[in-house]
Short mmCIF file of C-alpha atoms and ligand atoms in Angstrom, two decimals:
data_model
loop_
_atom_site.label_atom_id
_atom_site.label_comp_id
_atom_site.label_asym_id
_atom_site.label_seq_id
_atom_site.Cartn_x
_atom_site.Cartn_y
_atom_site.Cartn_z
CA MET A 239 -1.84 28.21 -16.80
CA ARG A 240 -2.28 24.27 -17.74
CA ARG A 241 -4.26 22.44 -15.71
CA ALA A 242 -3.93 18.87 -15.02
CA TYR A 243 -5.26 16.39 -13.03
CA ILE A 244 -3.81 12.75 -11.84
CA GLU A 245 -6.62 10.34 -10.52
CA THR A 246 -4.76 6.97 -8.81
CA TYR A 247 -4.82 4.01 -8.21
CA GLY A 248 -3.38 0.89 -6.29
CA CYS A 249 -0.87 1.65 -3.55
CA GLN A 250 0.21 4.04 -1.25
CA MET A 251 3.77 4.07 -3.57
CA ASN A 252 1.46 5.41 -6.26
CA VAL A 253 -0.72 8.40 -3.36
CA ALA A 254 3.16 9.11 -3.57
CA ASP A 255 4.64 8.64 -6.91
CA SER A 256 0.86 10.73 -7.49
CA ALA A 257 1.81 12.82 -4.95
CA LEU A 258 5.85 13.73 -7.37
CA MET A 259 4.09 13.93 -10.41
CA THR A 260 2.03 16.51 -9.11
CA HIS A 261 5.66 18.39 -8.05
CA VAL A 262 7.73 18.04 -11.53
CA LEU A 263 3.95 19.51 -13.16
CA GLU A 264 4.05 22.60 -10.79
CA ASP A 265 7.24 22.95 -10.76
CA ALA A 266 7.13 23.16 -15.47
CA GLY A 267 4.64 25.78 -14.55
CA PHE A 268 1.04 23.67 -14.75
CA LYS A 269 -1.24 24.00 -11.95
CA VAL A 270 -2.45 20.82 -10.35
CA THR A 271 -6.01 20.91 -10.14
CA GLU A 272 -9.41 18.11 -8.34
CA ASP A 273 -12.10 18.84 -11.37
CA VAL A 274 -11.18 16.82 -14.26
CA ASN A 275 -13.36 19.17 -16.87
CA GLU A 276 -11.68 22.43 -16.08
CA ALA A 277 -7.91 19.93 -17.05
CA SER A 278 -6.21 19.80 -20.11
CA LEU A 279 -3.79 17.15 -19.35
CA ILE A 280 -5.40 13.93 -17.46
CA LEU A 281 -3.41 10.88 -15.63
CA LEU A 282 -4.38 7.98 -14.17
CA ASN A 283 -1.49 6.05 -12.21
CA THR A 284 -2.41 3.13 -12.56
CA CYS A 285 -2.03 -0.60 -10.87
CA ALA A 286 -1.78 -4.01 -12.34
CA ILE A 287 -0.91 -6.07 -9.18
CA ARG A 288 -4.48 -8.42 -9.75
CA GLU A 289 -6.45 -8.22 -13.33
CA ARG A 290 -9.81 -6.68 -11.73
CA ALA A 291 -6.92 -3.47 -10.87
CA GLU A 292 -6.47 -3.18 -15.11
CA GLU A 293 -10.58 -3.50 -16.00
CA ARG A 294 -11.33 -0.55 -14.15
CA VAL A 295 -8.95 1.60 -15.17
CA THR A 296 -9.65 0.42 -19.26
CA ALA A 297 -12.79 1.05 -17.90
CA ARG A 298 -12.07 4.87 -16.89
CA LEU A 299 -10.32 5.22 -19.63
CA GLN A 300 -12.66 4.52 -22.38
CA GLN A 301 -15.16 6.67 -20.44
CA LEU A 302 -12.14 10.19 -20.68
CA GLY A 303 -11.29 9.29 -23.55
CA GLN A 304 -14.92 10.70 -25.14
CA LEU A 305 -13.85 14.07 -23.69
CA LYS A 306 -11.10 13.85 -26.83
CA ARG A 307 -14.65 14.35 -28.62
CA ILE A 308 -15.67 18.00 -27.16
CA ARG A 309 -12.05 18.51 -26.59
CA PRO A 310 -9.67 17.43 -29.33
CA ASP A 311 -7.00 19.14 -27.23
CA LEU A 312 -6.65 16.98 -24.32
CA VAL A 313 -4.32 14.85 -23.17
CA LEU A 314 -4.66 11.39 -21.72
CA GLY A 315 -2.45 9.87 -20.25
CA VAL A 316 -1.88 6.64 -18.83
CA THR A 317 1.34 5.77 -15.75
CA GLY A 318 2.90 3.84 -13.52
CA CYS A 319 2.52 -0.22 -13.26
CA MET A 320 -0.49 -1.18 -16.08
CA PRO A 321 1.81 0.76 -18.78
CA LYS A 322 4.97 -0.71 -17.76
CA HIS A 323 2.90 -3.78 -17.20
CA LEU A 324 1.00 -4.27 -20.98
CA GLY A 325 3.20 -2.13 -23.47
CA LYS A 326 2.47 -0.92 -26.58
CA GLU A 327 -0.01 -3.13 -26.16
CA LEU A 328 -2.11 -1.25 -25.08
CA LEU A 329 -2.45 1.52 -28.06
CA ASP A 330 -4.17 -0.75 -29.43
CA ARG A 331 -6.53 -0.95 -26.22
CA LEU A 332 -6.88 1.78 -26.32
CA PRO A 333 -6.13 4.35 -29.09
CA LYS A 334 -6.80 7.18 -27.31
CA VAL A 335 -4.36 7.26 -24.70
CA ASP A 336 -1.14 9.88 -25.80
CA LEU A 337 0.92 8.44 -23.27
CA PHE A 338 2.28 5.60 -21.76
CA ILE A 339 4.61 6.70 -18.42
CA GLY A 340 6.17 3.76 -16.49
CA PRO A 341 6.91 4.37 -12.22
CA ASP A 342 11.06 4.96 -13.40
CA SER A 343 9.83 7.62 -15.89
CA TYR A 344 8.06 10.59 -14.29
CA ARG A 345 10.92 12.83 -13.73
CA HIS A 346 10.77 13.84 -17.32
CA LEU A 347 7.10 13.92 -17.47
CA PRO A 348 6.40 18.08 -19.38
CA SER A 349 8.90 16.97 -21.62
CA LEU A 350 6.69 13.60 -22.55
CA VAL A 351 3.14 15.79 -22.06
CA GLU A 352 4.91 18.57 -25.75
CA GLU A 353 5.49 15.00 -27.61
CA ALA A 354 2.11 12.97 -26.78
CA ALA A 355 0.33 16.54 -27.56
CA LEU A 356 1.80 15.24 -31.20
CA ARG A 357 1.63 11.99 -31.15
CA PRO A 358 1.02 8.94 -28.75
CA THR A 359 4.34 8.60 -27.21
CA PHE A 360 5.45 5.43 -24.60
CA SER A 361 8.48 6.01 -21.99
CA LEU A 362 8.25 2.51 -19.83
CA THR A 363 12.76 2.03 -19.67
CA LEU A 364 13.09 1.41 -15.97
CA GLY A 365 16.15 1.60 -14.20
CA ASP A 366 18.12 4.69 -14.76
CA GLU A 367 16.14 7.40 -12.07
CA ASP A 368 18.17 7.66 -8.64
CA TYR A 369 14.69 10.15 -7.65
CA SER A 370 17.43 12.34 -6.51
CA ASP A 371 15.66 15.65 -5.76
CA LEU A 372 12.82 14.65 -7.01
CA ASP A 373 10.28 14.95 -3.60
CA PRO A 374 7.77 11.88 -3.32
CA VAL A 375 6.25 13.16 0.26
CA SER A 376 2.49 12.53 -0.13
CA ILE A 377 1.54 14.83 2.56
CA GLU A 378 -2.46 15.09 3.89
CA GLY A 379 -3.84 16.60 7.06
CA ILE A 380 -1.39 15.65 9.90
CA HIS A 381 0.28 12.62 8.08
CA ALA A 382 2.92 11.43 5.09
CA PHE A 383 3.15 8.84 3.39
CA VAL A 384 7.63 8.25 2.47
CA PRO A 385 8.96 6.08 0.16
CA ILE A 386 12.81 4.94 1.13
CA MET A 387 13.17 2.26 -1.28
CA ARG A 388 11.67 0.95 -4.50
CA GLY A 389 11.01 -1.76 -6.79
CA CYS A 390 11.95 -5.54 -5.85
CA ASP A 391 14.29 -8.36 -5.70
CA ARG A 392 12.87 -11.29 -4.22
CA PHE A 393 9.85 -12.91 -7.68
CA CYS A 394 7.78 -13.91 -5.67
CA THR A 395 6.54 -16.55 -9.04
CA PHE A 396 2.08 -14.88 -8.76
CA CYS A 397 3.74 -11.54 -8.05
CA VAL A 398 4.20 -8.68 -11.05
CA VAL A 399 6.14 -5.93 -8.78
CA PRO A 400 9.53 -6.97 -9.72
CA LEU A 401 8.46 -6.41 -14.00
CA THR A 402 6.96 -3.43 -13.40
CA ARG A 403 8.85 -1.61 -11.01
CA GLY A 404 12.04 -3.58 -11.34
CA ARG A 405 14.74 -3.90 -9.30
CA GLU A 406 15.99 -2.62 -5.15
CA LYS A 407 16.92 0.85 -4.83
CA SER A 408 17.07 2.64 -1.71
CA LEU A 409 16.78 6.15 -1.07
CA PRO A 410 20.18 7.83 0.89
CA LEU A 411 18.91 8.12 4.71
CA ALA A 412 19.80 11.91 4.86
CA ASP A 413 17.47 12.44 1.82
CA VAL A 414 14.48 10.14 4.04
CA VAL A 415 15.51 12.23 7.23
CA ARG A 416 15.50 15.53 5.57
CA GLN A 417 12.29 14.86 4.08
CA VAL A 418 10.76 13.93 6.88
CA ARG A 419 11.98 17.13 8.99
CA GLY A 420 10.52 19.17 5.78
CA ALA A 421 7.28 17.19 5.97
CA ALA A 422 6.87 17.47 9.83
CA GLU A 423 7.81 21.84 9.63
CA HIS A 424 4.45 21.25 7.78
CA GLY A 425 2.93 20.05 10.60
CA VAL A 426 2.84 16.38 9.95
CA ARG A 427 3.46 14.26 13.12
CA ALA A 428 3.02 10.81 11.71
CA VAL A 429 5.04 8.99 8.78
CA THR A 430 4.57 6.07 6.57
CA LEU A 431 7.77 4.64 5.31
CA LEU A 432 7.10 3.08 2.09
CA GLY A 433 8.52 -0.28 0.37
CA GLN A 434 7.99 -2.75 -1.76
CA THR A 435 9.96 -4.48 0.51
CA VAL A 436 10.46 -1.87 2.87
CA ASN A 437 12.96 -3.92 5.51
CA SER A 438 15.33 -4.99 2.98
CA TYR A 439 16.12 -1.18 3.01
CA HIS A 440 19.68 -0.78 2.51
CA HIS A 441 21.93 2.36 1.64
CA ASP A 442 25.68 2.32 1.42
CA GLU A 443 26.36 1.26 5.32
CA ASP A 444 22.90 2.26 6.87
CA ARG A 445 20.08 -0.41 7.15
CA PHE A 446 16.86 -0.18 8.08
CA ARG A 447 17.15 0.09 11.57
CA ASP A 448 19.11 3.34 11.10
CA LEU A 449 16.78 5.03 9.12
CA LEU A 450 14.21 3.49 11.79
CA SER A 451 15.56 5.06 14.34
CA GLU A 452 17.06 8.71 13.17
CA VAL A 453 13.27 9.31 11.32
CA SER A 454 11.96 8.40 15.28
CA GLU A 455 14.02 11.70 15.99
CA VAL A 456 13.00 13.96 14.16
CA GLU A 457 11.96 16.65 15.95
CA GLY A 458 7.89 16.82 15.72
CA ILE A 459 7.33 13.01 14.28
CA LEU A 460 5.05 11.09 17.02
CA ARG A 461 4.75 8.60 15.29
CA VAL A 462 6.22 6.56 12.64
CA ARG A 463 4.90 3.36 11.00
CA PHE A 464 6.11 1.45 7.78
CA THR A 465 4.65 -1.05 5.28
CA SER A 466 5.56 -3.41 3.55
CA PRO A 467 8.03 -5.63 5.16
CA HIS A 468 9.35 -9.39 3.63
CA PRO A 469 8.51 -11.62 6.93
CA VAL A 470 12.27 -12.40 5.69
CA GLU A 471 13.86 -9.79 5.47
CA PHE A 472 13.80 -8.58 9.17
CA GLU A 473 17.28 -8.54 11.57
CA GLU A 474 16.32 -8.60 15.10
CA ASP A 475 17.35 -5.83 16.63
CA VAL A 476 14.69 -3.91 14.40
CA PHE A 477 12.23 -4.94 16.96
CA ALA A 478 14.31 -3.87 20.01
CA LEU A 479 14.86 -0.53 18.42
CA MET A 480 10.74 -0.70 17.98
CA ALA A 481 9.82 -1.62 21.82
CA GLU A 482 12.64 1.00 23.04
CA ARG A 483 11.03 4.07 21.14
CA PRO A 484 7.80 5.04 22.18
CA ASN A 485 7.19 6.45 18.88
CA LEU A 486 7.70 3.70 16.49
CA CYS A 487 4.56 2.03 16.64
CA ALA A 488 3.68 -1.30 17.55
CA HIS A 489 1.73 -2.08 14.39
CA ILE A 490 3.38 -4.51 11.61
CA HIS A 491 1.78 -5.40 9.25
CA LEU A 492 3.09 -8.61 7.87
CA PRO A 493 2.20 -10.02 4.44
CA VAL A 494 1.96 -14.10 5.20
CA GLN A 495 0.60 -15.20 1.10
CA SER A 496 -0.72 -18.73 2.62
CA GLY A 497 -0.09 -21.22 5.37
CA SER A 498 1.11 -24.07 3.19
CA THR A 499 4.34 -25.05 3.54
CA ARG A 500 3.66 -26.61 0.21
CA ILE A 501 2.29 -23.22 -0.95
CA LEU A 502 5.50 -20.92 0.47
CA GLU A 503 7.81 -23.29 -1.41
CA SER A 504 5.66 -22.83 -4.69
CA MET A 505 5.53 -19.03 -4.60
CA LYS A 506 9.01 -18.80 -3.37
CA ARG A 507 8.53 -17.00 -0.29
CA GLY A 508 11.59 -18.12 1.48
CA HIS A 509 10.02 -19.46 4.57
CA SER A 510 7.88 -21.79 5.95
CA ARG A 511 5.01 -22.07 7.61
CA GLU A 512 6.50 -23.13 11.06
CA GLU A 513 9.59 -19.80 10.20
CA PHE A 514 6.50 -17.32 10.37
CA LEU A 515 5.11 -18.62 13.06
CA ALA A 516 8.17 -18.41 14.87
CA LEU A 517 8.82 -14.91 13.24
CA VAL A 518 4.83 -13.60 15.07
CA ASP A 519 6.42 -14.84 19.04
CA ARG A 520 9.16 -13.76 18.59
CA ILE A 521 7.28 -10.16 17.34
CA ARG A 522 5.35 -10.81 19.96
CA THR A 523 8.30 -11.25 22.61
CA HIS A 524 9.50 -7.91 22.08
CA LEU A 525 6.40 -6.42 21.24
CA PRO A 526 3.33 -8.35 23.33
CA ASP A 527 0.32 -5.46 22.02
CA VAL A 528 1.87 -5.84 18.78
CA GLY A 529 -0.86 -5.24 15.84
CA LEU A 530 -0.45 -7.74 13.40
CA THR A 531 -2.43 -7.46 9.61
CA THR A 532 -1.67 -9.48 6.56
CA ASP A 533 -1.96 -10.03 3.95
CA ILE A 534 -3.25 -13.68 2.07
CA ILE A 535 -3.71 -15.25 -0.83
CA VAL A 536 -6.63 -18.01 -1.70
CA GLY A 537 -6.18 -20.02 -5.16
CA TYR A 538 -3.04 -20.15 -6.00
CA PRO A 539 -1.87 -22.51 -8.57
CA GLY A 540 -1.93 -26.28 -6.83
CA GLU A 541 -3.80 -25.01 -3.89
CA THR A 542 -5.93 -27.98 -1.69
CA ASP A 543 -7.89 -28.53 0.14
CA ALA A 544 -5.41 -28.89 2.53
CA ASP A 545 -3.53 -26.39 1.68
CA PHE A 546 -6.36 -24.17 2.09
CA GLU A 547 -6.78 -25.40 5.44
CA ALA A 548 -3.66 -24.44 6.49
CA THR A 549 -4.21 -20.69 5.73
CA LEU A 550 -7.66 -20.95 7.57
CA SER A 551 -5.54 -23.11 11.20
CA LEU A 552 -2.51 -20.18 10.55
CA VAL A 553 -5.23 -17.19 9.98
CA ARG A 554 -7.06 -18.41 14.03
CA GLU A 555 -3.32 -19.18 15.32
CA VAL A 556 -1.67 -16.15 14.28
CA GLN A 557 -4.98 -13.42 15.50
CA PHE A 558 -4.18 -10.77 12.63
CA ASP A 559 -5.52 -8.26 13.63
CA SER A 560 -6.86 -7.93 9.94
CA ALA A 561 -5.50 -8.39 6.76
CA PHE A 562 -6.35 -8.38 3.40
CA MET A 563 -7.30 -11.35 1.50
CA PHE A 564 -7.29 -12.37 -2.42
CA ARG A 565 -8.13 -14.77 -5.02
CA TYR A 566 -5.30 -15.49 -7.17
CA SER A 567 -5.47 -12.98 -10.13
CA PRO A 568 -2.77 -14.55 -13.21
CA ARG A 569 -0.43 -12.15 -13.78
CA SER A 570 0.89 -12.08 -17.70
CA GLY A 571 5.34 -12.56 -17.37
CA THR A 572 4.95 -13.76 -13.98
CA TYR A 573 6.59 -17.50 -13.60
CA ALA A 574 3.04 -19.00 -11.76
CA TYR A 575 1.18 -17.64 -15.45
CA ARG A 576 4.39 -19.32 -17.42
CA LYS A 577 4.54 -22.18 -15.31
CA LEU A 578 1.43 -23.32 -13.63
CA ARG A 579 -1.23 -22.38 -15.65
CA ASP A 580 -2.92 -25.78 -16.31
CA GLU A 581 -2.80 -26.12 -12.07
CA GLU A 582 -5.01 -23.62 -11.69
CA VAL A 583 -8.31 -22.78 -8.67
CA PRO A 584 -11.24 -23.15 -10.97
CA ASP A 585 -13.13 -19.89 -9.99
CA ALA A 586 -15.87 -21.49 -7.91
CA VAL A 587 -12.95 -22.88 -5.88
CA SER A 588 -11.52 -19.96 -4.59
CA ALA A 589 -14.74 -17.41 -4.49
CA GLU A 590 -15.62 -19.98 -1.95
CA ARG A 591 -12.10 -20.55 -0.39
CA LEU A 592 -12.11 -16.17 -0.36
CA GLU A 593 -15.53 -15.96 1.86
CA SER A 594 -15.10 -19.00 4.53
CA LEU A 595 -11.72 -16.89 4.72
CA ILE A 596 -13.52 -13.26 4.81
CA ALA A 597 -16.09 -15.08 7.31
CA GLU A 598 -13.45 -16.24 9.49
CA GLN A 599 -10.52 -13.44 9.66
CA GLU A 600 -14.10 -10.53 10.30
CA ARG A 601 -14.97 -13.45 13.23
CA ILE A 602 -10.81 -13.31 14.69
CA SER A 603 -10.63 -8.89 13.81
CA LEU A 604 -13.83 -8.96 15.73
CA GLN A 605 -12.29 -10.60 18.68
CA ARG A 606 -9.13 -8.80 18.47
CA TYR A 607 -10.75 -4.29 18.70
CA ARG A 608 -13.07 -5.60 21.77
CA ARG A 609 -9.81 -6.96 23.36
CA TRP A 610 -10.16 -3.16 23.79
CA GLU A 611 -14.06 -2.76 25.13
CA GLY A 612 -13.70 -0.77 28.58
CA ARG A 613 -10.06 0.55 28.19
CA HIS A 614 -8.51 3.58 27.55
CA VAL A 615 -5.80 3.34 24.24
CA GLU A 616 -3.80 6.93 23.56
CA VAL A 617 -5.17 7.88 19.82
CA LEU A 618 -3.22 10.84 17.32
CA VAL A 619 -6.45 13.12 16.43
CA GLU A 620 -6.03 12.77 12.13
CA THR A 621 -9.47 14.40 11.00
CA VAL A 622 -12.82 15.52 11.81
CA SER A 623 -14.68 13.06 10.85
CA ARG A 624 -16.30 13.77 7.63
CA ARG A 625 -19.41 11.00 8.28
CA ASN A 626 -20.29 13.49 11.45
CA PRO A 627 -18.36 16.99 12.28
CA LEU A 628 -18.92 16.53 15.44
CA ASN A 629 -16.84 13.52 16.03
CA SER A 630 -13.16 13.20 14.91
CA VAL A 631 -10.85 9.30 13.48
CA GLY A 632 -7.30 9.20 14.69
CA LYS A 633 -5.18 5.57 14.67
CA SER A 634 -4.71 3.62 18.15
CA ASP A 635 0.04 3.17 18.44
CA ASP A 636 -1.35 -0.50 16.96
CA GLY A 637 -2.87 1.13 13.55
CA LYS A 638 -6.61 0.54 14.68
CA THR A 639 -9.28 3.13 13.72
CA VAL A 640 -10.58 5.00 16.14
CA ILE A 641 -13.82 7.13 15.97
CA LEU A 642 -13.64 9.86 19.40
CA PRO A 643 -16.33 12.26 20.21
CA GLY A 644 -16.06 16.17 19.22
CA THR A 645 -13.18 18.46 17.26
CA PRO A 646 -9.88 18.35 19.42
CA GLU A 647 -6.74 19.80 16.79
CA PRO A 648 -5.21 17.37 14.43
CA GLY A 649 -2.37 16.04 15.75
CA THR A 650 -2.66 15.62 19.51
CA MET A 651 -2.55 12.97 21.00
CA VAL A 652 -5.76 11.98 23.57
CA SER A 653 -6.45 9.23 25.62
CA VAL A 654 -10.06 7.70 25.19
CA PRO A 655 -12.54 4.99 26.56
CA ILE A 656 -13.25 2.41 24.31
CA ALA A 657 -17.29 1.70 24.61
CA ARG A 658 -17.28 -0.94 21.58
CA ALA A 659 -15.75 -2.18 18.77
CA THR A 660 -16.64 -3.36 14.97
CA SER A 661 -14.46 -5.59 13.78
CA HIS A 662 -12.66 -2.45 11.75
CA THR A 663 -12.94 0.34 14.63
CA LEU A 664 -12.71 1.20 17.34
CA ILE A 665 -15.89 3.77 18.46
CA ALA A 666 -14.92 5.59 22.20
CA GLU A 667 -17.08 6.37 24.72
CA GLY A 668 -19.57 9.92 24.22
CA VAL A 669 -19.39 8.73 19.70
CA GLN A 670 -23.46 8.85 19.53
CA GLU A 671 -24.06 5.51 18.49
CA ARG A 672 -26.80 6.20 16.24
CA GLU A 673 -24.72 8.56 14.50
CA ALA A 674 -21.25 7.07 14.28
CA ALA A 675 -19.13 6.56 10.98
CA PRO A 676 -20.19 3.98 9.63
CA ASP A 677 -16.51 1.40 9.03
CA PRO A 678 -14.11 3.29 6.42
CA ALA A 679 -13.23 1.26 3.51
CA PRO A 680 -9.73 -0.49 4.50
CA VAL A 681 -6.65 1.77 2.52
CA GLU A 682 -5.97 -1.24 0.31
CA SER A 683 -2.34 -2.81 1.68
CA ILE A 684 0.57 -1.09 -0.43
CA GLU A 685 0.30 -2.78 -3.51
CA VAL A 686 3.97 -3.06 -4.01
N1 5AD I 934 -3.36 -12.40 -7.48
C1 5AD I 934 -3.90 -12.17 -5.64
N2 5AD I 934 -3.00 -11.30 -5.17
C2 5AD I 934 -1.34 -10.44 -5.27
N3 5AD I 934 -1.19 -9.88 -4.52
C3 5AD I 934 0.45 -10.01 -5.37
N4 5AD I 934 -0.10 -10.31 -6.77
C4 5AD I 934 -1.31 -10.74 -6.40
C5 5AD I 934 -1.83 -12.08 -7.47
N5 5AD I 934 -1.48 -12.75 -9.18
C6 5AD I 934 -1.27 -9.52 -3.27
C7 5AD I 934 -0.26 -9.87 -1.75
C8 5AD I 934 0.51 -9.15 -1.74
C9 5AD I 934 -0.57 -7.83 -2.24
C10 5AD I 934 -0.38 -6.54 -2.54
O1 5AD I 934 -1.46 -8.34 -3.54
O2 5AD I 934 -1.50 -10.95 -0.79
O3 5AD I 934 1.29 -8.40 -0.53
FE1 SF4 I 935 8.30 -8.63 -4.12
FE2 SF4 I 935 5.72 -8.34 -2.47
FE3 SF4 I 935 5.43 -8.60 -5.05
FE4 SF4 I 935 6.96 -9.77 -3.42
S1 SF4 I 935 4.44 -9.94 -2.84
S2 SF4 I 935 7.76 -9.61 -5.72
S3 SF4 I 935 7.83 -9.29 -2.06
S4 SF4 I 935 6.07 -7.00 -4.15
#
């Protein structure tokens, strides 16, 4: 039997796409293995959001290309956003790679692999795939990622995603509910609904609120989250529903990108600083204990000291629980890359801004996490701790990682008193301080 190995980079959508590829390959008779050394097909499922992501994959592909000296039959492929972004230029850079597949071609993987054994093969067109009958649900333990829409129509000026994943496309509501039901039957208790602008979900008459409502009614599903919404796409009734249904988690990842209205306008985000702050107020009116997290870019072209100060003051005002913070990375093909090159902020300046933003957010996160000290938190237990098998790891309703003592069955809900907090983790009473797991690396936000 042919063995395939898949390595995943980037966002949760890529995790779901790798699951989809796994199912397509298994249906075609492949066995998907965790061991790269026994595979005759190696696929790297990649991200293009920042230059660094592409550099990592390039280095890894060069390394894997060496394997072909000893295993001439090996088929080496690169899938997802990076081949779509760089196109045929990538073959010049990486002559050992046989297969280049964009995010809409996974259905045809088996025949493409056959062709790639004979000659370099490209499948980079977008738009023909409706994802019907493909199983994209990625299950790990009691948690599943469930894509509900793909692509993006917003074209923020810095972002390569509309170019790599194409136009927005939502799945039929009944398909999503069927997938969630299937996952629940396999023991899944928590789902995260995925989309590049997840809250703009619409299919026929069904809107995001309708989908959330039906998913929250699936038997056995104790927690429902979604990522990433766009601030301007929220309809008010979503928050009312979240307040009503205990299994819709009070946790919203709400990318803001900048605290300066001038920069937000240049980014074409569609809202001002004040409108974002008003949205946060409305969310907190419905969901007073909501966990709010965000994405922020520093050093966007034309960002002045005053613009950056506005970002700092916004994070102080909102008090996000945590944030993914990035230096702007120019991406070829985007509006910002084409039109704003002469306004680029020097590297040293953006590096310094990133450092001070991270320091400020760390202080805020610590305060936000410490609010839980001495209180009880409802935790959905996910797994045994990798660091210490006497402890378990779970999540609070508002999205925080919690370390707790003992090994309750994954999928059970427990109430634990919090002894102490770091800026990334809540640690329950009874966890031996010395043995407590260090903070887990934060999962990348959906790298849309
Ligand atoms: N440079 C830096 N960060 C970016 N992001 C998207 N495009 C870029 C870019 N060109 C960030 C945004 C987005 C997150 C997933 O990645 O903050 O919300
Ligand atoms: Fe779309 Fe998000 Fe990228 Fe903006 S940042 S273009 S909303 S994927």
